[in-house]
CSV table of C-alpha atoms and ligand atoms in Angstrom, one decimal:
chain,number,residue,atom,x,y,z
A,1,MET,CA,-19.7,14.8,-2.9
A,2,ASP,CA,-17.2,16.0,-5.6
A,3,LYS,CA,-16.8,14.4,-9.4
A,4,ALA,CA,-14.2,12.3,-8.6
A,5,SER,CA,-16.1,10.3,-5.6
A,6,GLN,CA,-18.8,9.7,-7.1
A,7,THR,CA,-17.1,7.7,-10.1
A,8,ARG,CA,-15.9,6.3,-7.3
A,9,ALA,CA,-18.8,5.1,-5.9
A,10,ALA,CA,-20.3,3.7,-8.7
A,11,GLN,CA,-16.3,2.1,-10.0
A,12,LEU,CA,-17.3,-0.1,-6.3
A,13,LEU,CA,-20.8,-1.2,-7.7
A,14,HIS,CA,-19.0,-2.5,-10.4
A,15,HIS,CA,-15.1,-3.7,-9.2
A,16,ARG,CA,-15.9,-7.7,-9.5
A,17,SER,CA,-17.2,-7.4,-12.8
A,18,ALA,CA,-13.9,-7.6,-15.2
A,19,GLY,CA,-13.1,-10.9,-13.2
A,20,LEU,CA,-16.7,-13.1,-13.6
A,21,LYS,CA,-16.4,-15.7,-16.1
A,22,LYS,CA,-19.8,-16.6,-17.2
A,23,GLY,CA,-22.2,-18.6,-14.7
A,24,ASP,CA,-20.5,-17.0,-12.0
A,25,PRO,CA,-22.4,-15.5,-9.1
A,26,ILE,CA,-22.7,-12.0,-9.0
A,27,SER,CA,-23.3,-11.5,-5.3
A,28,LEU,CA,-19.5,-11.9,-3.5
A,29,PRO,CA,-19.2,-15.8,-2.6
A,30,ILE,CA,-18.1,-16.1,0.8
A,31,VAL,CA,-14.7,-18.0,1.2
A,32,PRO,CA,-14.4,-19.8,4.1
A,33,ALA,CA,-10.6,-21.4,3.6
A,34,ALA,CA,-8.0,-21.9,6.0
A,35,THR,CA,-6.0,-23.4,4.2
A,36,PHE,CA,-5.4,-23.9,0.5
A,37,HIS,CA,-3.9,-26.1,-1.8
A,38,LEU,CA,-0.6,-25.3,-1.8
A,39,PRO,CA,1.6,-27.9,-3.9
A,40,GLU,CA,4.6,-25.5,-3.6
A,41,VAL,CA,4.7,-21.7,-2.5
A,42,ALA,CA,6.2,-19.8,-5.3
A,43,GLY,CA,3.2,-18.6,-7.6
A,44,ALA,CA,0.4,-19.0,-5.4
A,45,SER,CA,-2.0,-16.5,-4.9
A,46,HIS,CA,-3.2,-17.4,-1.2
A,47,ILE,CA,-1.1,-19.1,1.0
A,48,TYR,CA,-2.6,-19.6,4.5
A,49,GLY,CA,-6.1,-17.7,5.7
A,50,ARG,CA,-4.2,-15.8,8.0
A,51,ASN,CA,-2.4,-13.9,5.2
A,52,GLY,CA,-5.3,-13.4,3.2
A,53,ILE,CA,-8.6,-14.6,2.3
A,54,THR,CA,-10.5,-13.5,-0.7
A,55,THR,CA,-13.4,-12.4,0.7
A,56,TRP,CA,-11.7,-9.9,2.7
A,57,GLU,CA,-9.5,-9.1,-0.2
A,58,ALA,CA,-13.0,-7.8,-2.0
A,59,VAL,CA,-13.8,-5.4,0.7
A,60,GLU,CA,-10.2,-4.3,0.6
A,61,GLU,CA,-10.6,-3.4,-3.1
A,62,GLN,CA,-13.8,-1.5,-2.5
A,63,LEU,CA,-12.6,0.4,0.6
A,64,ALA,CA,-9.5,1.3,-1.9
A,65,LEU,CA,-11.6,2.3,-4.2
A,66,LEU,CA,-13.6,5.2,-2.0
A,67,GLU,CA,-9.8,6.2,-0.6
A,68,ASN,CA,-7.9,6.1,-3.7
A,69,ALA,CA,-5.2,4.3,-2.0
A,70,PRO,CA,-3.8,1.2,-0.5
A,71,CYS,CA,-6.4,-0.6,2.2
A,72,VAL,CA,-5.9,-3.0,5.1
A,73,SER,CA,-8.5,-4.9,6.7
A,74,PHE,CA,-9.1,-5.6,10.4
A,75,PRO,CA,-12.1,-7.4,12.0
A,76,SER,CA,-12.9,-3.9,14.3
A,77,GLY,CA,-12.0,-0.3,14.0
A,78,MET,CA,-10.3,-0.5,17.2
A,79,ALA,CA,-8.5,-3.1,15.7
A,80,ALA,CA,-7.0,-1.0,12.8
A,81,ILE,CA,-6.5,1.9,15.2
A,82,SER,CA,-4.3,-0.8,17.4
A,83,ALA,CA,-1.9,-2.0,13.4
A,84,ALA,CA,-1.6,1.5,13.2
A,85,LEU,CA,-0.5,3.4,16.1
A,86,MET,CA,1.4,-0.7,16.3
A,87,ALA,CA,3.3,0.4,12.9
A,88,THR,CA,4.2,3.7,13.5
A,89,LEU,CA,4.7,3.6,17.5
A,90,LYS,CA,8.1,2.5,19.1
A,91,VAL,CA,9.9,2.8,22.8
A,92,GLY,CA,10.2,6.3,23.6
A,93,ALA,CA,7.8,7.9,20.8
A,94,LYS,CA,5.4,10.6,22.1
A,95,LEU,CA,1.8,10.1,20.8
A,96,ILE,CA,-0.5,12.9,20.8
A,97,ILE,CA,-4.2,12.4,20.7
A,98,PRO,CA,-7.6,13.6,21.4
A,99,ALA,CA,-9.0,13.9,24.6
A,100,ASP,CA,-12.2,14.5,24.0
A,101,GLY,CA,-12.4,11.8,20.7
A,102,TYR,CA,-13.1,8.3,20.6
A,103,TYR,CA,-12.5,6.7,24.8
A,104,VAL,CA,-11.4,3.9,23.5
A,105,THR,CA,-8.4,4.9,21.9
A,106,ARG,CA,-7.3,7.1,24.8
A,107,VAL,CA,-8.2,3.8,27.5
A,108,LEU,CA,-6.0,1.8,24.8
A,109,SER,CA,-3.2,4.4,24.7
A,110,GLU,CA,-2.9,4.9,28.1
A,111,VAL,CA,-3.7,1.1,29.5
A,112,PHE,CA,-1.2,-0.7,27.0
A,113,LEU,CA,1.0,2.2,25.4
A,114,ALA,CA,2.1,4.2,27.9
A,115,PRO,CA,3.6,0.8,29.8
A,116,PHE,CA,5.5,0.1,27.0
A,117,GLY,CA,7.2,3.4,27.3
A,118,VAL,CA,4.9,5.4,25.0
A,119,GLU,CA,4.4,9.4,25.9
A,120,VAL,CA,0.7,9.7,25.3
A,121,VAL,CA,-0.3,13.5,25.4
A,122,GLN,CA,-4.2,14.2,25.2
A,123,ILE,CA,-4.8,17.5,23.7
A,124,GLY,CA,-8.6,19.0,22.9
A,125,THR,CA,-9.5,18.3,19.5
A,126,ALA,CA,-9.7,22.9,20.0
A,127,GLU,CA,-6.2,22.7,20.7
A,128,TYR,CA,-4.6,21.6,18.1
A,129,ALA,CA,-4.6,24.6,15.8
A,130,ALA,CA,-2.0,25.7,17.8
A,131,TYR,CA,-0.5,22.7,19.9
A,132,ASP,CA,3.3,23.3,19.4
A,133,PHE,CA,3.9,19.4,18.4
A,134,SER,CA,7.4,19.3,18.4
A,135,GLY,CA,8.9,15.8,19.8
A,136,ALA,CA,6.4,13.9,18.6
A,137,ALA,CA,6.2,11.1,16.4
A,138,VAL,CA,2.6,10.7,16.2
A,139,VAL,CA,-0.2,12.9,15.9
A,140,TYR,CA,-3.6,11.8,15.7
A,141,LEU,CA,-6.4,13.6,15.2
A,142,GLU,CA,-10.5,12.5,15.3
A,143,THR,CA,-12.5,15.2,12.8
A,144,PRO,CA,-14.9,16.0,14.1
A,145,SER,CA,-14.5,14.8,17.6
A,146,ASN,CA,-16.9,12.3,19.1
A,147,PRO,CA,-19.2,13.2,20.9
A,148,GLY,CA,-18.2,16.8,20.8
A,149,LEU,CA,-17.9,17.3,16.8
A,150,ASP,CA,-15.4,20.2,17.0
A,151,VAL,CA,-13.0,20.2,13.8
A,152,VAL,CA,-9.8,20.9,12.9
A,153,ASP,CA,-8.3,21.6,9.7
A,154,ILE,CA,-6.9,18.1,8.7
A,155,ALA,CA,-4.2,20.2,5.9
A,156,ALA,CA,-3.0,22.9,9.0
A,157,VAL,CA,-2.2,20.5,11.3
A,158,SER,CA,-0.7,17.7,8.9
A,159,THR,CA,1.7,20.9,7.5
A,160,ARG,CA,2.8,21.8,10.9
A,161,ALA,CA,3.2,17.9,12.4
A,162,HIS,CA,5.2,17.0,10.0
A,163,ALA,CA,7.3,19.8,9.6
A,164,ALA,CA,7.7,18.6,13.5
A,165,GLY,CA,8.9,14.9,11.8
A,166,ALA,CA,5.7,13.6,13.3
A,167,LEU,CA,3.5,11.3,11.6
A,168,VAL,CA,-0.5,12.1,11.1
A,169,ILE,CA,-3.0,9.8,11.7
A,170,VAL,CA,-6.4,10.8,11.2
A,171,ASP,CA,-9.9,8.2,12.2
A,172,ASN,CA,-12.4,9.0,9.7
A,173,THR,CA,-15.1,7.1,11.2
A,174,THR,CA,-17.7,10.1,11.4
A,175,MET,CA,-17.1,10.9,8.3
A,176,THR,CA,-16.1,7.9,5.8
A,177,PRO,CA,-14.3,8.5,2.5
A,178,LEU,CA,-17.3,9.7,0.9
A,179,LEU,CA,-17.6,12.9,3.1
A,180,GLN,CA,-14.2,13.8,3.9
A,181,ARG,CA,-10.4,12.7,2.4
A,182,PRO,CA,-7.6,13.3,4.7
A,183,LEU,CA,-5.1,11.2,2.9
A,184,ASP,CA,-5.8,14.4,0.3
A,185,LEU,CA,-5.1,16.4,2.7
A,186,GLY,CA,-1.9,15.5,3.8
A,187,ALA,CA,-2.8,12.8,6.8
A,188,ASP,CA,-0.2,9.8,5.8
A,189,LEU,CA,-2.8,7.5,7.8
A,190,VAL,CA,-6.3,7.0,8.2
A,191,VAL,CA,-8.3,4.9,10.3
A,192,ALA,CA,-11.9,4.0,10.0
A,193,ALA,CA,-14.7,1.7,11.7
A,194,ASP,CA,-16.4,0.3,9.2
A,195,THR,CA,-18.7,-0.9,12.0
A,196,LYS,CA,-20.2,2.2,11.8
A,197,ALA,CA,-22.0,4.2,8.2
A,198,PRO,CA,-20.0,1.6,6.0
A,199,ALA,CA,-21.3,-1.2,6.7
A,200,GLY,CA,-24.3,0.4,8.0
A,201,HIS,CA,-26.8,-2.4,9.4
A,202,SER,CA,-25.6,-2.1,12.8
A,203,ASP,CA,-24.9,-6.2,12.8
A,204,VAL,CA,-21.2,-6.2,12.6
A,205,LEU,CA,-17.3,-4.9,13.3
A,206,PHE,CA,-15.4,-4.0,10.5
A,207,GLY,CA,-12.2,-1.6,9.9
A,208,HIS,CA,-9.1,-0.5,7.9
A,209,VAL,CA,-6.5,1.5,7.5
A,210,ALA,CA,-5.6,3.5,4.3
A,211,GLY,CA,-2.7,4.6,2.8
A,212,ARG,CA,-0.2,6.0,0.3
A,213,ASP,CA,3.3,5.5,1.5
A,214,ALA,CA,3.9,1.8,0.5
A,215,GLY,CA,6.4,1.2,3.8
A,216,LEU,CA,3.9,2.5,6.5
A,217,MET,CA,1.0,-0.2,4.6
A,218,ALA,CA,3.5,-3.0,4.7
A,219,ARG,CA,3.7,-2.7,8.3
A,220,VAL,CA,0.1,-2.4,8.7
A,221,ARG,CA,-0.3,-5.3,6.7
A,222,ASP,CA,2.8,-7.3,8.9
A,223,TRP,CA,0.6,-6.3,12.0
A,224,ARG,CA,-2.5,-8.0,10.9
A,225,ARG,CA,-0.6,-11.2,9.7
A,226,LEU,CA,1.4,-11.3,12.9
A,227,SER,CA,-0.6,-10.3,15.5
A,228,GLY,CA,-3.5,-12.4,13.6
A,229,ALA,CA,-6.1,-9.6,14.0
A,230,VAL,CA,-8.1,-11.0,10.9
A,231,PRO,CA,-11.9,-10.6,10.1
A,232,GLY,CA,-13.8,-13.3,9.1
A,233,PRO,CA,-15.0,-14.4,5.9
A,234,PHE,CA,-18.9,-13.8,6.7
A,235,GLU,CA,-18.1,-10.5,7.9
A,236,ALA,CA,-16.2,-9.2,5.3
A,237,TRP,CA,-19.1,-10.5,3.3
A,238,GLN,CA,-21.8,-8.4,5.5
A,239,VAL,CA,-19.6,-5.2,5.4
A,240,HIS,CA,-19.0,-5.7,1.4
A,241,ARG,CA,-22.8,-5.9,0.8
A,242,GLY,CA,-23.2,-2.7,2.9
A,243,ILE,CA,-20.9,-0.6,1.1
A,244,GLU,CA,-22.8,-1.5,-1.9
A,245,THR,CA,-25.3,1.1,-0.6
A,246,LEU,CA,-23.1,3.7,1.7
A,247,GLU,CA,-23.5,6.6,-1.3
A,248,VAL,CA,-27.3,6.5,-1.3
A,249,ARG,CA,-27.4,5.6,2.6
A,250,LEU,CA,-25.0,8.6,3.5
A,251,GLU,CA,-27.5,11.0,0.9
A,252,ARG,CA,-30.3,10.6,2.9
A,253,MET,CA,-28.9,10.8,5.9
A,254,CYS,CA,-27.1,13.8,5.5
A,255,ALA,CA,-29.7,15.4,4.0
A,256,SER,CA,-31.8,14.4,6.9
A,257,ALA,CA,-29.4,15.4,9.4
A,258,GLY,CA,-29.1,19.1,8.2
A,259,VAL,CA,-33.5,19.6,8.3
A,260,ILE,CA,-33.3,18.4,11.4
A,261,ALA,CA,-30.4,19.5,13.0
A,262,THR,CA,-31.6,23.3,11.9
A,263,ARG,CA,-34.9,22.8,13.2
A,264,LEU,CA,-33.5,20.9,16.4
A,265,ALA,CA,-31.4,24.4,17.1
A,266,ALA,CA,-34.7,26.2,16.6
A,267,HIS,CA,-36.6,24.3,19.4
A,268,ARG,CA,-37.1,25.8,22.6
A,269,ALA,CA,-36.0,22.8,24.4
A,270,VAL,CA,-32.9,22.3,23.0
A,271,ALA,CA,-29.3,24.0,23.8
A,272,ASN,CA,-26.1,23.9,22.4
A,273,LEU,CA,-26.5,22.0,19.5
A,274,ARG,CA,-23.7,21.0,17.1
A,275,TYR,CA,-24.0,20.7,13.2
A,276,PRO,CA,-20.7,21.4,11.6
A,277,GLY,CA,-23.6,22.4,8.7
A,278,LEU,CA,-25.4,24.9,10.2
A,279,ALA,CA,-24.0,28.2,9.3
A,280,SER,CA,-23.9,29.4,12.7
A,281,ASP,CA,-21.8,26.9,13.9
A,282,ALA,CA,-17.9,27.4,15.3
A,283,SER,CA,-16.9,24.6,12.3
A,284,TYR,CA,-18.8,25.3,10.0
A,285,ALA,CA,-16.4,27.4,7.8
A,286,ILE,CA,-13.4,24.7,7.6
A,287,SER,CA,-16.2,21.9,7.6
A,288,LYS,CA,-17.8,23.7,4.3
A,289,ALA,CA,-13.7,23.2,3.4
A,290,GLN,CA,-12.6,20.5,3.8
A,291,MET,CA,-15.6,17.8,4.2
A,292,ALA,CA,-17.8,17.0,0.8
A,293,GLY,CA,-20.5,16.2,3.5
A,294,PHE,CA,-21.3,17.1,6.8
A,295,GLY,CA,-22.7,14.0,8.1
A,296,PHE,CA,-25.5,12.7,9.9
A,297,LEU,CA,-24.7,13.2,13.6
A,298,ILE,CA,-25.8,15.9,15.6
A,299,GLY,CA,-25.1,16.8,19.5
A,300,PHE,CA,-27.2,19.0,21.5
A,301,GLU,CA,-28.3,18.9,25.0
A,302,LEU,CA,-31.9,18.8,26.9
A,303,LEU,CA,-32.1,20.3,29.9
A,304,ASP,CA,-31.1,17.9,32.4
A,305,GLU,CA,-30.6,14.0,32.2
A,306,ALA,CA,-34.4,13.1,33.0
A,307,ARG,CA,-35.5,15.1,30.5
A,308,ALA,CA,-32.7,13.6,27.7
A,309,GLU,CA,-33.9,10.4,28.6
A,310,ARG,CA,-37.4,10.7,28.4
A,311,PHE,CA,-36.8,12.3,25.1
A,312,LEU,CA,-34.6,8.7,23.9
A,313,SER,CA,-37.0,6.6,25.2
A,314,GLU,CA,-40.1,8.3,24.1
A,315,CYS,CA,-39.4,9.0,20.5
A,316,PRO,CA,-40.6,5.7,18.8
A,317,TYR,CA,-38.1,5.9,15.9
A,318,ILE,CA,-34.8,6.5,17.9
A,319,VAL,CA,-33.4,3.4,19.3
A,320,GLN,CA,-31.4,3.5,21.9
A,321,SER,CA,-27.6,2.5,21.6
A,322,THR,CA,-24.5,3.3,21.4
A,323,SER,CA,-22.5,3.2,18.2
A,324,PHE,CA,-24.0,4.9,15.2
A,325,GLY,CA,-24.4,5.2,11.5
A,326,GLY,CA,-26.8,2.9,11.1
A,327,THR,CA,-30.1,2.4,8.9
A,328,HIS,CA,-32.2,3.5,12.1
A,329,THR,CA,-31.7,6.9,13.6
A,330,SER,CA,-30.3,6.0,17.0
A,331,GLY,CA,-29.2,8.1,20.1
A,332,GLU,CA,-27.8,8.1,23.7
A,333,ARG,CA,-26.8,10.2,26.3
A,334,ARG,CA,-23.1,10.0,26.5
A,335,ALA,CA,-22.4,11.1,30.3
A,336,ARG,CA,-23.5,7.6,30.9
A,337,TRP,CA,-20.1,6.4,29.3
A,338,GLY,CA,-18.1,9.4,31.7
A,339,ASP,CA,-17.6,11.7,28.6
A,340,LYS,CA,-17.2,15.3,29.4
A,341,VAL,CA,-20.3,16.0,28.2
A,342,ALA,CA,-23.4,17.9,30.5
A,343,PRO,CA,-25.6,15.2,31.8
A,344,GLY,CA,-28.7,16.0,29.0
A,345,PHE,CA,-25.9,16.3,26.2
A,346,ILE,CA,-27.4,13.9,23.7
A,347,ARG,CA,-25.7,12.5,20.4
A,348,LEU,CA,-27.8,11.7,17.9
A,349,SER,CA,-27.0,9.4,15.1
A,350,VAL,CA,-29.5,10.2,11.8
A,351,GLY,CA,-31.0,6.9,10.1
A,352,ILE,CA,-32.6,6.5,7.0
A,353,GLU,CA,-36.2,6.6,7.5
A,354,PRO,CA,-38.3,9.0,5.5
A,355,LEU,CA,-37.7,13.1,7.0
A,356,GLU,CA,-41.1,13.9,8.2
A,357,PRO,CA,-42.3,11.3,9.9
A,358,LEU,CA,-38.9,11.0,11.7
A,359,TRP,CA,-39.1,14.5,12.5
A,360,ALA,CA,-42.9,14.6,13.7
A,361,ALA,CA,-42.1,11.7,16.2
A,362,MET,CA,-38.9,13.7,17.6
A,363,GLU,CA,-40.6,16.7,17.6
A,364,VAL,CA,-43.8,15.0,20.2
A,365,ALA,CA,-40.9,13.7,22.4
A,366,LEU,CA,-39.5,16.8,22.4
A,367,ASN,CA,-42.7,18.6,23.9
A,368,SER,CA,-44.3,16.0,25.9
B,1,PLP,C1,-16.7,3.2,17.1
B,1,PLP,C2,-15.3,4.0,16.7
B,1,PLP,C3,-14.2,3.3,16.7
B,1,PLP,C4,-14.0,1.6,17.0
B,1,PLP,O1,-14.5,1.3,16.2
B,1,PLP,P1,-15.3,-0.7,16.7
B,1,PLP,O2,-15.6,-1.3,15.1
B,1,PLP,O3,-16.1,-0.4,17.8
B,1,PLP,O4,-14.0,-1.3,17.5
B,1,PLP,C5,-13.2,4.1,16.4
B,1,PLP,N1,-13.1,5.5,16.4
B,1,PLP,C6,-14.4,5.8,16.5
B,1,PLP,C7,-14.5,7.5,16.1
B,1,PLP,C8,-15.9,5.6,16.7
B,1,PLP,O5,-16.4,5.9,16.5
């Protein structure tokens, strides 16, 4: 993490301090308000629960510090992605999305956007580098892609997309703003599922959109208010608490993932391992240039479905669940969702367990 990100991570732990009065709680109050005292509208800080409540505004302050940009929060990652797409697309617009990215984004585009006259074009993450973006309104990308972990050069793609007249939206969920900063690399909007590492405890869904273009962000904000996709106060409070430890959790998770990826890659039962931090990985050079850390996700193949399922069920320190970025190491066979991967392909999300007991448990399960 660079010095500026470290400063922002420190600031976020104290972002409410200046506003505290003697006797105020240090922890963030949960404000479950639908209505506010409103003798007159002019000058009111809060009007109605769909317009804004203090509990989500506090999370947005944290996120704005991390992104170094204004942020609008949402009740899930998909709500944030929907807002970014609704804010940037219209009838007849061409949308480029990754064929190998988060599958719900593809389904949303095909099931709801295409019937409204959006031309949805799916391309492989590896194809972004050379793809002709002519005629596109929005170039949407995800890097590293989930679950294949291919990496796109965000700055290069942004330059070419802008030259073609398109806006660039980056799904930064797998990295978080501490590890990758798409806005600094030229993206117009960042979308992210804070359900994953930022909230971090596998107990809440949340998302946000970040951007520095005031007009675009006003549309994102309007979409939230008009569609009603607003976060709840308790969920916002959970996310606020999670984000306070994001930096320290990421440090452990990324360090462990680097060691585990190296050891897994050397194991005879493992094939086609992907981790952007391995010097042997196809994405290493660009990852090193554009990421402040290599993340906590590892993709690899075991021989077949049975072998992969056995590994996952026999390792006591891997929870079998979908999703990633939680405190617990988790893993799943992505083919069970129809991802275009080998039947024995596992996506592993390394958690905060101490490294050696975690690896020892994985090694026993691999060798069984
Ligand atoms: C999980 C995820 C989402 C969706 O987030 P939800 O909070 O589940 O709606 C979007 N993009 C990526 C890359 C994800 O991993």
